Coordinates of C-alpha atoms in Angstrom, one line a residue:
X1 CA -10.5 25.1 -21.0
X2 CA -12.8 23.9 -18.2
X3 CA -13.3 25.5 -14.8
X4 CA -14.9 25.0 -11.5
X5 CA -18.2 26.8 -10.7
X6 CA -19.0 28.2 -7.3
X7 CA -21.0 25.1 -6.4
X8 CA -18.0 22.9 -7.1
X9 CA -15.8 25.0 -4.8
X10 CA -18.5 24.8 -2.1
X11 CA -18.7 21.0 -2.3
X12 CA -14.9 20.7 -2.3
X13 CA -14.7 23.0 0.7
X14 CA -17.4 21.0 2.6
X15 CA -15.2 17.9 2.2
X16 CA -12.2 19.6 3.8
X17 CA -14.3 21.2 6.6
X18 CA -16.1 17.9 7.4
X19 CA -12.8 16.1 7.6
X20 CA -11.3 18.7 9.9
X21 CA -14.5 18.7 12.0
X22 CA -14.3 14.9 12.7
X23 CA -10.7 15.5 13.9
X24 CA -11.7 18.3 16.2
X25 CA -14.6 16.2 17.6
X26 CA -12.3 13.4 18.7
X27 CA -9.8 16.0 20.0
X28 CA -12.3 17.3 22.5
X29 CA -14.4 14.2 23.3
X30 CA -13.9 10.9 25.0
X31 CA -10.4 10.7 26.6
X32 CA -9.4 13.8 24.5
X33 CA -6.3 11.9 23.2
X34 CA -4.5 12.2 26.5
X35 CA -2.7 8.8 26.3
X36 CA -0.6 7.2 23.6
X37 CA -2.9 4.2 23.5
X38 CA -5.9 6.5 22.7
X39 CA -3.9 8.7 20.2
X40 CA -2.0 6.0 18.4
X41 CA -4.2 2.9 18.9
X42 CA -7.7 4.4 19.3
X43 CA -7.8 2.8 22.8
X44 CA -8.1 -0.6 21.0
X45 CA -11.9 0.0 20.9
X46 CA -12.8 0.1 17.2
X47 CA -15.5 -2.2 15.7
X48 CA -15.2 -4.2 12.5
X49 CA -17.1 -1.9 10.0
X50 CA -15.1 1.4 10.5
X51 CA -11.8 -0.5 10.6
X52 CA -12.6 -2.4 7.3
X53 CA -13.7 0.9 5.5
X54 CA -10.5 2.6 6.8
X55 CA -8.4 -0.3 5.4
X56 CA -10.2 0.1 2.1
X57 CA -9.7 3.9 2.0
X58 CA -6.0 3.7 2.8
X59 CA -5.5 1.3 -0.1
X60 CA -7.8 3.3 -2.5
X61 CA -5.6 6.3 -2.9
X62 CA -6.0 9.1 -5.5
X63 CA -3.4 7.4 -7.6
X64 CA -5.7 4.3 -8.0
X65 CA -8.8 6.5 -8.7
X66 CA -6.8 8.3 -11.5
X67 CA -4.8 5.3 -12.6
X68 CA -7.3 2.4 -12.9
X69 CA -9.7 4.0 -15.4
X70 CA -6.9 5.2 -17.7
X71 CA -5.2 1.8 -17.5
X72 CA -8.4 0.1 -18.7
X73 CA -9.0 2.8 -21.3
X74 CA -5.6 2.3 -22.8
X75 CA -4.9 -1.5 -22.4
X76 CA -8.3 -3.1 -21.7
X77 CA -9.9 -5.0 -18.8
X78 CA -7.0 -7.4 -18.2
X79 CA -6.3 -5.2 -15.1
X80 CA -9.5 -6.5 -13.6
X81 CA -7.8 -9.9 -12.9
X82 CA -6.0 -8.2 -10.0
X83 CA -9.3 -8.9 -8.1
X84 CA -8.3 -12.6 -8.1
X85 CA -5.3 -11.8 -5.8
X86 CA -7.6 -10.1 -3.2
X87 CA -8.9 -13.5 -2.0
X88 CA -5.6 -15.0 -0.7
X89 CA -4.1 -11.5 -0.3
X90 CA -6.7 -10.9 2.5
X91 CA -7.3 -14.5 3.7
X92 CA -3.6 -15.0 4.6
X93 CA -3.2 -11.8 6.7
X94 CA -6.5 -12.6 8.5
X95 CA -5.3 -16.1 9.6
X96 CA -1.5 -15.7 9.6
X97 CA -0.3 -12.2 10.5
X98 CA -3.2 -10.8 12.5
X99 CA -3.2 -13.5 15.2
X100 CA 0.5 -13.1 15.9
X101 CA 0.5 -9.3 16.0
X102 CA -2.7 -9.0 17.9
X103 CA -1.8 -11.6 20.6
X104 CA 1.5 -9.9 21.2
X105 CA -0.4 -6.6 21.9
X106 CA 2.1 -4.6 19.8
X107 CA 1.8 -0.9 18.9
X108 CA 4.5 -1.0 16.2
X109 CA 4.7 -3.9 13.7
X110 CA 8.5 -3.6 13.9
X111 CA 8.5 -4.4 17.6
X112 CA 7.9 -8.0 16.5
X113 CA 11.3 -7.9 14.8
X114 CA 13.1 -7.1 18.1
X115 CA 11.2 -9.9 19.9
X116 CA 12.1 -12.3 17.1
X117 CA 15.6 -11.2 16.2
X118 CA 17.2 -8.2 17.9
X119 CA 17.0 -4.4 18.2
X120 CA 19.1 -3.7 15.1
X121 CA 16.7 -5.6 12.8
X122 CA 13.8 -3.7 14.3
X123 CA 15.5 -0.3 13.7
X124 CA 16.4 -1.3 10.1
X125 CA 12.8 -2.3 9.5
X126 CA 11.5 1.0 10.9
X127 CA 13.9 3.2 9.0
X128 CA 13.0 1.3 5.7
X129 CA 9.3 1.9 6.4
X130 CA 9.8 5.6 7.1
X131 CA 11.8 6.1 3.9
X132 CA 9.0 4.3 1.9
X133 CA 6.1 6.3 3.3
X134 CA 7.8 9.8 3.3
X135 CA 8.5 9.5 -0.4
X136 CA 5.0 8.1 -1.2
X137 CA 3.2 10.8 0.8
X138 CA 4.6 13.6 -1.3
X139 CA 3.6 11.9 -4.5
X140 CA 0.0 11.1 -3.3
X141 CA -0.5 14.7 -2.3
X142 CA 1.0 16.2 -5.5
X143 CA -0.3 13.9 -8.2
X144 CA -4.1 14.8 -7.9
X145 CA -3.3 18.5 -7.4
X146 CA -1.3 18.5 -10.6
X147 CA -4.0 16.8 -12.6
X148 CA -6.6 19.2 -11.2
X149 CA -4.5 22.2 -12.0
X150 CA -3.8 21.0 -15.6
X151 CA -7.4 20.3 -16.4
X152 CA -9.4 23.0 -14.5
X153 CA -6.8 25.7 -13.7
X154 CA -7.5 25.1 -10.0
X155 CA -4.5 26.7 -8.1
X156 CA -1.9 23.9 -7.7
X157 CA -0.3 24.9 -4.5
X158 CA -3.6 26.1 -3.0
X159 CA -4.9 22.5 -3.4
X160 CA -1.7 21.0 -2.0
X161 CA -1.6 23.3 1.0
X162 CA -5.3 22.9 1.7
X163 CA -5.1 19.1 1.7
X164 CA -1.8 18.9 3.5
X165 CA -2.8 21.3 6.3
X166 CA -6.3 19.9 6.9
X167 CA -5.0 16.4 6.9
X168 CA -2.2 17.3 9.4
X169 CA -4.7 19.2 11.6
X170 CA -7.2 16.3 12.1
X171 CA -4.4 13.6 12.4
X172 CA -2.4 15.6 15.0
X173 CA -5.5 16.6 17.0
X174 CA -7.8 13.6 16.7
X175 CA -5.4 10.6 16.5
X176 CA -6.2 7.2 15.1
X177 CA -9.9 7.5 15.9
X178 CA -10.2 10.7 13.8
X179 CA -8.2 9.0 11.0
X180 CA -10.5 6.0 10.9
X181 CA -13.8 7.9 11.0
X182 CA -12.6 10.4 8.4
X183 CA -11.6 7.4 6.3
X184 CA -15.2 6.1 6.6
X185 CA -16.7 9.5 5.5
X186 CA -14.1 9.7 2.7
X187 CA -14.9 6.2 1.5
X188 CA -18.6 7.1 1.1
X189 CA -17.6 10.3 -0.9
X190 CA -15.3 8.1 -3.1
X191 CA -18.1 5.7 -3.9
X192 CA -20.5 8.5 -4.6
X193 CA -18.1 10.3 -6.9
X194 CA -17.2 7.3 -9.0
X195 CA -20.9 6.1 -9.3
X196 CA -22.0 9.6 -10.4
X197 CA -19.4 9.6 -13.3
X198 CA -20.4 6.1 -14.4
X199 CA -24.1 6.7 -14.3
X200 CA -24.0 10.1 -16.1
X201 CA -21.2 9.0 -18.5
X202 CA -22.9 5.8 -19.6
X203 CA -26.3 7.5 -20.1
X204 CA -24.7 10.0 -22.3
X205 CA -23.0 7.2 -24.3
X206 CA -26.4 5.5 -24.8
X207 CA -26.5 3.1 -21.8
X208 CA -24.4 0.4 -20.3
X209 CA -25.2 -2.0 -23.3
X210 CA -23.8 0.5 -25.8
X211 CA -20.7 1.0 -23.6
X212 CA -20.1 -2.7 -23.6
X213 CA -20.7 -3.0 -27.4
X214 CA -18.1 -0.3 -28.1
X215 CA -15.6 -1.8 -25.7
X216 CA -16.0 -5.2 -27.4
X217 CA -15.6 -3.7 -30.9
X218 CA -12.6 -1.7 -29.7
X219 CA -10.9 -4.9 -28.3
X220 CA -11.0 -3.5 -24.8
X221 CA -12.6 -6.6 -23.2
X222 CA -9.7 -9.0 -22.3
X223 CA -10.0 -12.7 -21.9
X224 CA -8.0 -14.9 -19.5
X225 CA -4.4 -14.5 -20.6
X226 CA -2.5 -17.6 -19.2
X227 CA 0.9 -16.6 -20.7
X228 CA 3.4 -17.6 -18.0
X229 CA 6.1 -15.1 -19.2
X230 CA 7.0 -13.0 -16.1
X231 CA 8.2 -10.2 -18.5
X232 CA 4.6 -9.6 -19.7
X233 CA 3.3 -6.5 -18.0
X234 CA -0.2 -7.8 -17.2
X235 CA -1.3 -11.5 -17.5
X236 CA -3.5 -13.6 -15.2
X237 CA -0.3 -14.9 -13.4
X238 CA 1.3 -11.4 -12.9
X239 CA -2.0 -9.9 -11.6
X240 CA -3.6 -12.9 -9.9
X241 CA -0.4 -14.5 -8.3
X242 CA 2.1 -11.6 -8.3
X243 CA -0.7 -9.4 -6.9
X244 CA -1.0 -11.8 -3.9
X245 CA 2.5 -10.8 -2.7
X246 CA 1.7 -7.1 -3.3
X247 CA -1.5 -7.5 -1.2
X248 CA 0.5 -9.3 1.6
X249 CA 3.1 -6.6 1.7
X250 CA 0.2 -4.0 2.1
X251 CA -2.4 -5.8 4.2
X252 CA -0.1 -8.2 6.1
X253 CA 2.9 -6.2 7.4
X254 CA 2.4 -2.6 6.5
X255 CA 2.2 -0.5 9.7
X256 CA -0.5 1.8 8.3
X257 CA -2.8 -1.3 7.9
X258 CA -1.7 -3.4 10.8
X259 CA -2.3 -0.5 13.1
X260 CA -6.0 -0.6 12.2
X261 CA -6.2 -4.3 13.0
X262 CA -4.6 -3.7 16.4
X263 CA -7.1 -0.9 17.2
X264 CA -9.9 -3.5 17.0
X265 CA -11.7 -4.4 20.2
X266 CA -11.1 -8.2 19.8
X267 CA -9.0 -10.4 17.6
X268 CA -12.2 -11.7 16.0
X269 CA -13.2 -8.2 14.9
X270 CA -9.7 -7.6 13.5
X271 CA -10.1 -10.8 11.4
X272 CA -13.6 -9.9 10.4
X273 CA -12.5 -6.5 9.1
X274 CA -10.3 -8.4 6.5
X275 CA -13.4 -10.4 5.4
X276 CA -15.5 -7.2 5.1
X277 CA -13.0 -5.3 3.1
X278 CA -12.8 -8.1 0.4
X279 CA -16.2 -7.4 -1.3
X280 CA -15.7 -3.7 -0.9
X281 CA -12.4 -3.9 -2.8
X282 CA -14.0 -5.9 -5.6
X283 CA -16.7 -3.2 -6.0
X284 CA -14.1 -0.5 -6.1
X285 CA -12.1 -2.4 -8.7
X286 CA -15.2 -2.9 -10.8
X287 CA -16.1 0.8 -10.6
X288 CA -12.6 1.8 -11.8
X289 CA -12.8 -0.7 -14.7
X290 CA -16.3 0.5 -15.6
X291 CA -15.2 4.1 -15.6
X292 CA -12.4 3.2 -18.0
X293 CA -14.9 1.5 -20.4
X294 CA -17.3 4.5 -20.2
X295 CA -14.3 6.7 -21.2
X296 CA -13.6 4.5 -24.2
X297 CA -17.2 4.6 -25.2
X298 CA -17.0 8.4 -25.2
X299 CA -13.7 8.9 -27.0
X300 CA -12.8 5.6 -28.7
X301 CA -9.2 5.5 -30.0
X302 CA -9.2 9.3 -30.3
X303 CA -8.2 10.1 -26.7
X304 CA -7.7 13.5 -25.1
X305 CA -4.1 12.6 -24.8
X306 CA -3.7 12.1 -28.5
X307 CA -5.5 15.4 -29.2
X308 CA -3.1 17.2 -26.8
X309 CA -5.8 18.3 -24.3
X310 CA -3.9 16.7 -21.5
X311 CA -0.2 15.8 -21.1
X312 CA -0.3 12.5 -19.2
X313 CA -2.6 9.5 -18.7
X314 CA -3.4 10.5 -15.1
X315 CA -4.8 13.8 -16.3
X316 CA -7.1 12.1 -18.7
X317 CA -9.6 10.9 -16.1
X318 CA -10.2 14.4 -14.7
X319 CA -10.6 15.8 -18.2
X320 CA -13.2 13.1 -18.9
X321 CA -15.0 14.0 -15.7
X322 CA -15.1 17.7 -16.5
X323 CA -16.2 16.9 -20.0
X324 CA -19.1 14.6 -18.8
X325 CA -20.3 17.0 -16.1
X326 CA -19.8 20.1 -18.3
X327 CA -23.5 21.1 -17.9
X328 CA -24.0 19.7 -14.4
X329 CA -22.6 22.2 -11.8
X330 CA -21.6 20.6 -8.5
X331 CA -20.8 17.1 -9.9
X332 CA -17.2 18.0 -10.9
X333 CA -16.8 19.2 -7.4
X334 CA -18.1 15.9 -6.1
X335 CA -15.6 13.9 -8.1
X336 CA -12.7 16.1 -7.1
X337 CA -13.9 15.6 -3.5
X338 CA -13.8 11.9 -4.2
X339 CA -10.3 12.1 -5.7
X340 CA -9.0 14.2 -2.8
X341 CA -10.7 11.9 -0.3
X342 CA -8.5 9.1 -1.6
X343 CA -5.4 11.3 -1.1
X344 CA -6.5 12.5 2.4
X345 CA -7.2 9.0 3.7
X346 CA -3.9 7.6 2.4
X347 CA -1.8 10.6 3.8
X348 CA -3.5 10.7 7.2
X349 CA -2.9 6.9 7.6
X350 CA 0.8 7.6 6.7
X351 CA 1.1 10.4 9.3
X352 CA -0.4 8.3 12.1
X353 CA 1.6 5.2 11.3
X354 CA 4.9 7.2 11.0
X355 CA 4.3 8.9 14.3
X356 CA 3.6 5.5 15.9
X357 CA 6.8 3.8 14.6
X358 CA 9.0 6.8 15.4
X359 CA 7.6 7.0 18.9
X360 CA 7.6 3.2 19.7
X361 CA 10.8 2.1 17.8
X362 CA 13.1 5.1 17.9
X363 CA 12.2 7.3 20.9
X364 CA 10.6 5.2 23.7
X365 CA 13.4 2.6 23.9
X366 CA 15.9 5.4 24.7
X367 CA 13.6 7.2 27.2
X368 CA 11.9 4.4 29.2
X369 CA 11.0 6.8 32.1
X370 CA 9.1 9.2 29.9
X371 CA 5.7 10.1 31.3
X372 CA 2.5 9.3 29.5
X373 CA 1.6 12.9 29.1
X374 CA 4.9 13.8 27.5
X375 CA 4.8 10.7 25.2
X376 CA 1.3 11.7 24.0
X377 CA 2.4 15.3 23.4
X378 CA 5.5 14.1 21.5
X379 CA 3.3 11.8 19.4
X380 CA 1.1 14.7 18.4
X381 CA 4.2 16.7 17.6
X382 CA 5.5 13.9 15.4
X383 CA 2.2 13.7 13.4
X384 CA 2.4 17.5 12.9
X385 CA 6.1 17.3 11.8
X386 CA 5.4 14.5 9.3
X387 CA 2.6 16.6 7.9
X388 CA 5.1 19.4 7.2
X389 CA 7.6 16.9 5.7
X390 CA 4.8 15.7 3.4
X391 CA 4.3 19.3 2.1
X392 CA 8.1 19.5 1.5
X393 CA 8.0 16.1 -0.4
X394 CA 5.2 17.4 -2.6
X395 CA 7.4 20.3 -3.6
X396 CA 10.3 17.9 -4.4
X397 CA 7.8 15.7 -6.4
X398 CA 7.0 18.8 -8.5
X399 CA 10.6 19.3 -9.3
X400 CA 11.2 15.6 -10.2
X401 CA 8.7 15.6 -13.0
X402 CA 8.9 12.2 -14.7
X403 CA 10.5 10.7 -11.6
X404 CA 7.0 10.5 -10.1
X405 CA 6.8 7.0 -11.7
X406 CA 10.1 6.1 -10.0
X407 CA 8.6 7.2 -6.6
X408 CA 5.7 4.8 -7.1
X409 CA 8.1 2.0 -7.9
X410 CA 10.1 2.7 -4.7
X411 CA 6.9 2.3 -2.7
X412 CA 6.3 -1.1 -4.3
X413 CA 9.9 -2.1 -4.1
X414 CA 10.3 -1.5 -0.4
X415 CA 7.2 -3.4 0.6
X416 CA 8.5 -6.7 -0.7
X417 CA 11.7 -6.9 1.3
X418 CA 9.8 -6.0 4.5
X419 CA 7.3 -8.8 3.8
X420 CA 10.2 -11.2 3.3
X421 CA 11.7 -10.2 6.6
X422 CA 8.5 -10.9 8.6
X423 CA 8.0 -14.2 6.7
X424 CA 11.6 -15.2 7.6
X425 CA 10.8 -14.6 11.3
X426 CA 7.4 -16.3 11.4
X427 CA 7.9 -19.4 9.3
X428 CA 11.5 -20.3 9.8
X429 CA 12.4 -20.9 13.5
X430 CA 16.0 -21.5 12.7
X431 CA 16.5 -18.1 11.0
X432 CA 18.8 -15.8 13.1
X433 CA 19.3 -12.1 13.3
X434 CA 22.4 -12.1 11.1
X435 CA 20.5 -13.9 8.4
X436 CA 17.6 -11.4 8.8
X437 CA 19.9 -8.3 8.4
X438 CA 21.8 -9.7 5.4
X439 CA 18.5 -10.9 3.8
X440 CA 16.9 -7.4 4.2
X441 CA 20.0 -5.7 2.7
X442 CA 20.1 -8.2 -0.2
X443 CA 16.3 -7.8 -0.8
X444 CA 16.6 -3.9 -0.8
X445 CA 19.7 -4.0 -3.1
X446 CA 17.9 -6.3 -5.5
X447 CA 14.7 -4.2 -5.4
X448 CA 16.5 -0.9 -6.2
X449 CA 18.8 -2.6 -8.8
X450 CA 15.8 -3.9 -10.8
X451 CA 13.5 -0.9 -10.1
X452 CA 15.9 1.8 -11.0
X453 CA 17.4 -0.2 -13.9
X454 CA 13.9 -0.7 -15.4
X455 CA 13.1 3.0 -15.0
X456 CA 16.4 4.0 -16.7
X457 CA 15.8 1.5 -19.5
X458 CA 12.3 2.9 -20.1
X459 CA 13.5 6.5 -20.5
X460 CA 16.7 5.8 -22.4
X461 CA 16.8 4.7 -26.1
X462 CA 17.0 1.0 -26.5
X463 CA 20.4 -0.3 -27.7
X464 CA 20.3 -3.4 -29.9
X465 CA 22.4 -6.4 -28.9
X466 CA 25.1 -6.8 -31.6
X467 CA 24.8 -9.8 -34.0
X468 CA 26.9 -12.8 -33.1
X469 CA 29.8 -13.4 -35.5
X470 CA 33.3 -14.9 -35.4
X471 CA 34.9 -11.6 -34.4
X472 CA 32.4 -11.2 -31.6
X473 CA 32.9 -14.7 -30.1
X474 CA 35.1 -13.5 -27.2
X475 CA 32.3 -11.1 -26.1
X476 CA 29.7 -13.9 -25.8
X477 CA 29.7 -13.7 -22.0
X478 CA 29.1 -10.0 -22.1
X479 CA 26.2 -10.5 -24.6
X480 CA 24.7 -13.2 -22.3
X481 CA 25.0 -11.0 -19.2
X482 CA 23.5 -8.0 -21.2
X483 CA 20.5 -10.1 -22.3
X484 CA 20.0 -11.5 -18.8
X485 CA 20.2 -8.0 -17.2
X486 CA 17.8 -6.6 -19.8
X487 CA 15.3 -9.5 -19.0
X488 CA 15.6 -8.7 -15.3
X489 CA 14.9 -5.0 -16.0
X490 CA 11.8 -6.0 -18.1
X491 CA 10.3 -8.0 -15.2
X492 CA 6.6 -7.0 -14.7
X493 CA 6.3 -4.6 -11.8
X494 CA 3.6 -6.9 -10.4
X495 CA 6.3 -9.4 -9.6
X496 CA 8.6 -7.0 -7.7
X497 CA 7.1 -7.8 -4.3
X498 CA 7.2 -11.6 -4.8
X499 CA 10.8 -11.5 -6.2
X500 CA 12.2 -9.2 -3.5
X501 CA 10.5 -11.0 -0.6
X502 CA 11.8 -14.3 -1.9
X503 CA 15.3 -12.9 -2.1
X504 CA 15.1 -11.9 1.6
X505 CA 13.9 -15.3 2.7
X506 CA 16.4 -17.3 0.5
X507 CA 19.5 -15.2 1.4
X508 CA 18.4 -15.0 5.1
X509 CA 18.1 -18.8 5.4
X510 CA 21.4 -19.4 3.7
X511 CA 23.2 -16.9 5.9
X512 CA 21.4 -18.3 9.0
X513 CA 22.6 -21.9 8.2
X514 CA 26.2 -20.6 7.7
X515 CA 26.3 -18.5 10.9
X516 CA 24.7 -21.0 13.3
X517 CA 21.3 -21.5 14.9
X518 CA 19.2 -19.0 16.8
X519 CA 19.6 -19.0 20.6
X520 CA 16.6 -20.0 22.6
X521 CA 16.9 -16.9 24.9
X522 CA 16.3 -14.6 21.9
X523 CA 12.9 -16.1 21.3
X524 CA 9.7 -15.3 23.3
X525 CA 6.2 -16.9 23.2
X526 CA 4.3 -15.9 20.1
X527 CA 7.2 -14.8 18.0
X528 CA 7.1 -17.8 15.7
X529 CA 3.9 -18.6 13.8
X530 CA 1.6 -20.7 16.0
X531 CA 0.4 -23.2 13.4
X532 CA 4.0 -24.0 12.4
X533 CA 4.9 -24.4 16.1
X534 CA 1.9 -26.7 16.7
X535 CA 2.9 -28.9 13.7
X536 CA 6.5 -29.1 14.8
X537 CA 5.5 -29.9 18.4
X538 CA 4.8 -33.5 17.4
X539 CA 8.3 -34.1 15.9
X540 CA 10.8 -36.4 17.7
X541 CA 13.1 -34.6 20.1
X542 CA 16.2 -35.0 18.0
X543 CA 14.6 -32.8 15.3
X544 CA 13.5 -30.3 17.8
X545 CA 17.1 -29.9 18.9
X546 CA 18.1 -29.1 15.3
X547 CA 15.4 -26.4 15.3
X548 CA 17.0 -24.7 18.2
X549 CA 14.5 -26.0 20.8
X550 CA 12.1 -23.3 19.6
X551 CA 9.1 -25.6 19.2
X552 CA 7.8 -25.6 22.8
X553 CA 7.9 -21.8 22.8
X554 CA 6.1 -21.6 19.5
X555 CA 3.5 -24.0 20.8
X556 CA 2.7 -21.8 23.7
X557 CA 1.3 -19.1 21.4
X558 CA -1.7 -21.3 20.6
X559 CA -3.1 -20.3 24.0
X560 CA -1.3 -17.0 24.1
X561 CA -4.1 -14.5 24.0
X562 CA -5.6 -11.6 26.0
X563 CA -9.1 -11.0 27.3

């Protein structure tokens, strides 16, 4: 049994106090969060560096800090090839999505859906996003607290309440500026915590050279696996290509990330933040993989999980940290601060983005005459309310037990259809609102069918397909459908986003062609991707007519910008 010392508690408390202090500072300085633009959009005054570090912190949740090292420890370094997807996964948002969102001066990403399609599509997009984030918030808050409680005896609900309340406090008081600057502080803490573990752990194992030698001997260093089978959990294609769609869903159209781009002073700084976050992500990925290799060098095949010291893979990383830092008081507290920094940054981003979409998409359209002061107060109230919802979701997550994995899958499953919806609007001028609605419903239905089916298949005992004989011939169709369904359920989770977004686009286009073209009056400058508009502008008139006369409107966005 391992426990925190007084120094560890002090370091952990300092993290929470510093995070709350940043929120209070922005609550009582500058414009004092008196307008919705300042509270929700940081007055569109942020520079490139804090925005990029905030983007990184939102992505690097406690789940990733606990999950990546245990993944590498168990299965080897194949996971590192996820880094290949970061290049296009950030380059495409920088030059495709950011220009459209920034030039339209949006507050909510889903406002675009109303400009491009209609109000119903916007509301459906918003509700889908709220569902996704509310579930994920509870899990992100509960998972690290559970691991901490299992390994150190740290009070479970004490940790959950401390994190939830501090996070709610600084988000509700300090707005997006507080969220971004606490993310910057928490990113530094995350780097420091992971580096400390790697340095101390590798020196105890005999140096980095010895760590590498043991990893090679233990077959943990993976080569380039070019197996094209989409049912394989991790290959170069699933991580490097499937990962691109996962990154696009996160960095291209997710409100929590897009809101940071939109808070930048200029479009150029928003684009630069994407470029700056790329090397930072590679460093974070390498740190996670290195920690996994250091864990293997310490335990080999005889893991704490096998010995029964911990119950799940997620708890293994914290056990390893407490083991390595057994005689170094203060350092376990630093790593736990690192872990909880990941959780805080993700949750605070969720609070702020949820308050924004609820305000902009669900409340403001119905109360157009609402005063700025009332709107700002209501936005703060929404951030506070979502904080309390998060604590309730953490309690539900504790009851669900093994369904935690299902909640993570839901987060991944919902991102893909939303990505498909935005792609349908930006790249296909002839797509209409009926196609968008049917496409989104089809994408979500497909996502939940595969996601829940694969989860059920994992936890239930496998049933073998009966051998084919003359008496079974009439059942051939049933056997074929069973095999096909089983194959679909076995699809690598890294392909979920690509598969579901493609479903939305394909179904949306087919329905759009069957129900007729989009009317010109439903389109506004900037709602169709500018490069596509520019290319189509040079087509003969007869083709333009077939594309619903949208081309001249799309062309206008090339000069559609703000000073």
